[in-house]
C-alpha positions as a printed NumPy array, in Angstrom:
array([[  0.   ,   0.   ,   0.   ],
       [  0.973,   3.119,  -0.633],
       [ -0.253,   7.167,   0.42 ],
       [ -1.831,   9.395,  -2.294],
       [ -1.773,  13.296,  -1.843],
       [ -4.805,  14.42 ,  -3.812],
       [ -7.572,  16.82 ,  -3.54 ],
       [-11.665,  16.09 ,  -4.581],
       [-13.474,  19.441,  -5.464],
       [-17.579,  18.977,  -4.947],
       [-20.464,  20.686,  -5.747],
       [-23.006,  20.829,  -3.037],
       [-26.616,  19.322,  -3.776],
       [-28.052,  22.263,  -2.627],
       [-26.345,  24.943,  -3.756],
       [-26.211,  27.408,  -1.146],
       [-25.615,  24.658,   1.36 ],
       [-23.72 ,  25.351,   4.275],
       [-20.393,  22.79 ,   3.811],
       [-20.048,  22.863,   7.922],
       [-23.117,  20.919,   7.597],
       [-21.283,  18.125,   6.54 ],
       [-18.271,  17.877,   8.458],
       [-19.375,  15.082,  10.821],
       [-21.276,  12.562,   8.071],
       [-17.758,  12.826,   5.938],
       [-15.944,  11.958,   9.16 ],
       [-18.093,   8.624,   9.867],
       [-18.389,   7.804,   6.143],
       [-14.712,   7.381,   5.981],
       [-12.92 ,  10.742,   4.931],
       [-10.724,  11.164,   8.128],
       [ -7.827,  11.   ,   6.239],
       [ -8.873,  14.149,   4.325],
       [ -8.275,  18.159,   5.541],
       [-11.525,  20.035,   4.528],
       [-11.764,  23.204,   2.632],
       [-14.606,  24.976,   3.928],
       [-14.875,  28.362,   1.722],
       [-17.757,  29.452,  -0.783],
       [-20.767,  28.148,   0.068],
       [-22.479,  25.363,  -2.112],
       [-18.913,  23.623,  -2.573],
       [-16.593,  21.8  ,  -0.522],
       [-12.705,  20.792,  -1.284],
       [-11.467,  17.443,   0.827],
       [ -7.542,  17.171,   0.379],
       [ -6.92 ,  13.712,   1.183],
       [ -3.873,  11.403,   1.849],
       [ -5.321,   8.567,   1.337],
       [ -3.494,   4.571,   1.364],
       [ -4.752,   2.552,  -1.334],
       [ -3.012,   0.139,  -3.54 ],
       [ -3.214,   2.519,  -6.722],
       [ -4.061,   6.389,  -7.34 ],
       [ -7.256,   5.487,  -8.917],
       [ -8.353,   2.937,  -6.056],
       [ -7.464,   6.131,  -3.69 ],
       [ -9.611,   8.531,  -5.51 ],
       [-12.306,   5.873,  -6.521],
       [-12.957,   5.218,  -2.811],
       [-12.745,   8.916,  -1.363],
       [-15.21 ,  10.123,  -4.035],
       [-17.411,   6.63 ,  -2.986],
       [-17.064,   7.897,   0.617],
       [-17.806,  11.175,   0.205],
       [-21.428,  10.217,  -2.121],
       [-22.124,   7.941,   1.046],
       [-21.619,  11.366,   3.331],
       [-23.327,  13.705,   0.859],
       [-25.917,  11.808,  -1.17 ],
       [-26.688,  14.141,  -4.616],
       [-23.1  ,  15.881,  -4.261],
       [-21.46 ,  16.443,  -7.631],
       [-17.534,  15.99 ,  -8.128],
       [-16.549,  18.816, -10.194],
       [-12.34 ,  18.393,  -9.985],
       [-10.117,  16.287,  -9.097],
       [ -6.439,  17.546,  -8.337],
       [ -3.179,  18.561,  -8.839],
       [ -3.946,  18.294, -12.529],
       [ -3.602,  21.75 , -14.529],
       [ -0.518,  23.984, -12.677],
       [  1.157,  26.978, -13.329],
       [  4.706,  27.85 , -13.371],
       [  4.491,  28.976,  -9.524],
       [  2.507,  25.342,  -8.846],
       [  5.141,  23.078,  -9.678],
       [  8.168,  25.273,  -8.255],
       [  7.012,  25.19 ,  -5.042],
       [  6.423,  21.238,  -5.974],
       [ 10.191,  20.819,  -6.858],
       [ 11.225,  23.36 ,  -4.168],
       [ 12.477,  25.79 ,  -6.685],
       [ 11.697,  29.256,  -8.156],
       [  9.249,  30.088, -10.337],
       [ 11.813,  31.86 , -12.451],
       [ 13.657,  28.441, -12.481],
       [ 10.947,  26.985, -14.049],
       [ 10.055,  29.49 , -16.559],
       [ 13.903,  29.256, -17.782],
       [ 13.782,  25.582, -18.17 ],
       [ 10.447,  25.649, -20.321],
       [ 12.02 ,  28.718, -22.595],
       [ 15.221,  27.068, -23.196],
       [ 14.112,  23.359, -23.87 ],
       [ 12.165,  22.836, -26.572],
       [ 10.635,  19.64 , -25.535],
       [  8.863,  21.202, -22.837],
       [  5.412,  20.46 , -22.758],
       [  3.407,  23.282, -24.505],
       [  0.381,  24.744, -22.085],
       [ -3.058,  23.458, -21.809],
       [ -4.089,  27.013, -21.28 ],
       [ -1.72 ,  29.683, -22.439],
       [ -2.917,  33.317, -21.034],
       [ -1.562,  35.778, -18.403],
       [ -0.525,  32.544, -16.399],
       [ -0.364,  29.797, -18.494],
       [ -1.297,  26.045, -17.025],
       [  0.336,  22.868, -17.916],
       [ -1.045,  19.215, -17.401],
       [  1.129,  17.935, -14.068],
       [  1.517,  14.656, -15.552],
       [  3.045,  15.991, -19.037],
       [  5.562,  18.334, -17.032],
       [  6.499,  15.572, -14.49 ],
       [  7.006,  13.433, -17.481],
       [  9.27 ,  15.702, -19.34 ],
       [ 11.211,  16.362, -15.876],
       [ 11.799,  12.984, -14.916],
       [ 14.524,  11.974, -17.37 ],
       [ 16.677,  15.389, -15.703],
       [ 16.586,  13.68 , -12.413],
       [ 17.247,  17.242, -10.923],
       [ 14.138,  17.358,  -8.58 ],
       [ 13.251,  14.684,  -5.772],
       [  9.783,  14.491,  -6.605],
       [  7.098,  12.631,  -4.207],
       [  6.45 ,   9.07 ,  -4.825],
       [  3.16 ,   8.363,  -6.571],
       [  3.071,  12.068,  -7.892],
       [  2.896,  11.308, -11.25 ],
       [  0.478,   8.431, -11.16 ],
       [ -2.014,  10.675,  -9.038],
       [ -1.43 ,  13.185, -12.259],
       [ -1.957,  10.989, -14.172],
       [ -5.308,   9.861, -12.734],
       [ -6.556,  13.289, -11.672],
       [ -6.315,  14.49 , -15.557],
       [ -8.003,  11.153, -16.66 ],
       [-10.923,  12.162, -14.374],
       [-10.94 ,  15.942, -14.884],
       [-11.339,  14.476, -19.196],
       [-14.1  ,  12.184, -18.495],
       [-15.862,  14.459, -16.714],
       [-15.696,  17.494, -19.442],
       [-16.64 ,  14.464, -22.119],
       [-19.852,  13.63 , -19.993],
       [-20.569,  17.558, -19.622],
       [-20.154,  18.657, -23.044],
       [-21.111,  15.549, -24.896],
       [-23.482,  15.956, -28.016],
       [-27.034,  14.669, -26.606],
       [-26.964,  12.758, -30.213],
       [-24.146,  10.312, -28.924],
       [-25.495,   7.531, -28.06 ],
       [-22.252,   5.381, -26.555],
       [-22.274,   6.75 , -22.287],
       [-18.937,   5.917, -21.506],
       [-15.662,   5.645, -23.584],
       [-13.385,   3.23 , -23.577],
       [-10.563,   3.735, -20.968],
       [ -7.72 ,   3.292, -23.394],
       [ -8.642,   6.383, -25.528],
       [ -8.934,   8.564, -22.359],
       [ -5.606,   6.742, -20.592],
       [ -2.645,   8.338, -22.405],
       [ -0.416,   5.911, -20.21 ],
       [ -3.002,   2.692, -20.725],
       [ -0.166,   1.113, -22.68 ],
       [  2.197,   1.026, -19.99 ],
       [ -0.572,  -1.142, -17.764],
       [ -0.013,   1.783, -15.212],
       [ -3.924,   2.181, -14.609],
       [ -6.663,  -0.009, -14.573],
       [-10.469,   0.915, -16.025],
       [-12.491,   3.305, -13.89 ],
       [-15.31 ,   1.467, -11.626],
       [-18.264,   2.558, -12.416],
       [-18.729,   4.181,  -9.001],
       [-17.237,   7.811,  -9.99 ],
       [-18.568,   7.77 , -13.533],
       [-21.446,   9.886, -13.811],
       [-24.296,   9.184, -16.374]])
């Protein structure tokens, strides 16, 4: 077994719930290994550091316990996924103008997911393009919780925005799993998907 750092992002099934309202049923459904970020009302964040055999058995079952806490809630993110320059400096323990140097001067950096006044970069394409430096000491299970987070995040937006003409409700794993031929991840259970 090994610990996963991640953090779930929900929307509320009431929307102007109170998320304090909650605090106890997430507690005896499971989530005490999770730190809860109580802000804007309608929406609570759980950042959890979870054991589980895999990053997707991690998130699978924190997003099972927290539907058992909060029947109706909606998972709207799962991170780290998309990060900015400062993001993964303070992840390697560098500076931010560190990072920006190595992305200008290589020019197999990943290019930006979003580019704008702070651009944002998939986590597990720049861990993947640092990992052959071996400059940073990077936490173990990082990239697979990328990994897993952005595979999520993409399912989700495909469910959101999909054309109400197509028919198929979920997509095969392998075309959403950029890293499904290295047999790092296993199909999603049908748990998280959402119809």
């Amino acid at each position: 077994m090994e610990e996963f750092d991640f953090t779930l992002k929900f929307v509320l099934p009431e929307n102007d719930s109170d998320p304090n309202d909650y605090i106890d049923a997430l507690f005896e459904a499971g989530c005490d290994d999770a730190a809860l970020g109580l802000g804007r009302k309608g929406r609570i964040a759980l950042t959890f550091a979870r054991e589980a055999t895999s990053a997707q058995a991690a998130i699978d079952s924190a997003i099972s316990d927290v539907n058992k806490a909060i029947p109706g809630v909606k998972l709207s993110e799962v991170s780290p996924d998309l990060v900015s320059a400062t993001d993964l400096a303070a992840m390697l323990n560098c500076t931010r103008q560190n990072v920006r140097k190595m992305l200008e001067r290589d020019s197999a950096a990943p290019y930006p997911a979003y580019e704008g006044t702070s651009n944002l970069w998939h986590l597990d394409d720049m861990l993947d393009w640092l990992q052959p430096r071996n400059k940073y000491s990077l936490p173990p299970g990082l990239m697979e919780v990328a990994a897993t987070a952005r595979i999520f995040n993409a399912h989700q937006t495909i469910q959101k925005y999909k054309h109400p003409g197509f028919k198929q409700t979920n997509l095969p794993w392998e075309h959403l799993n950029p890293y499904s031929q290295f047999g790092a991840l296993e199909a999603p259970s049908p748990s998280f998907l959402p119809i």
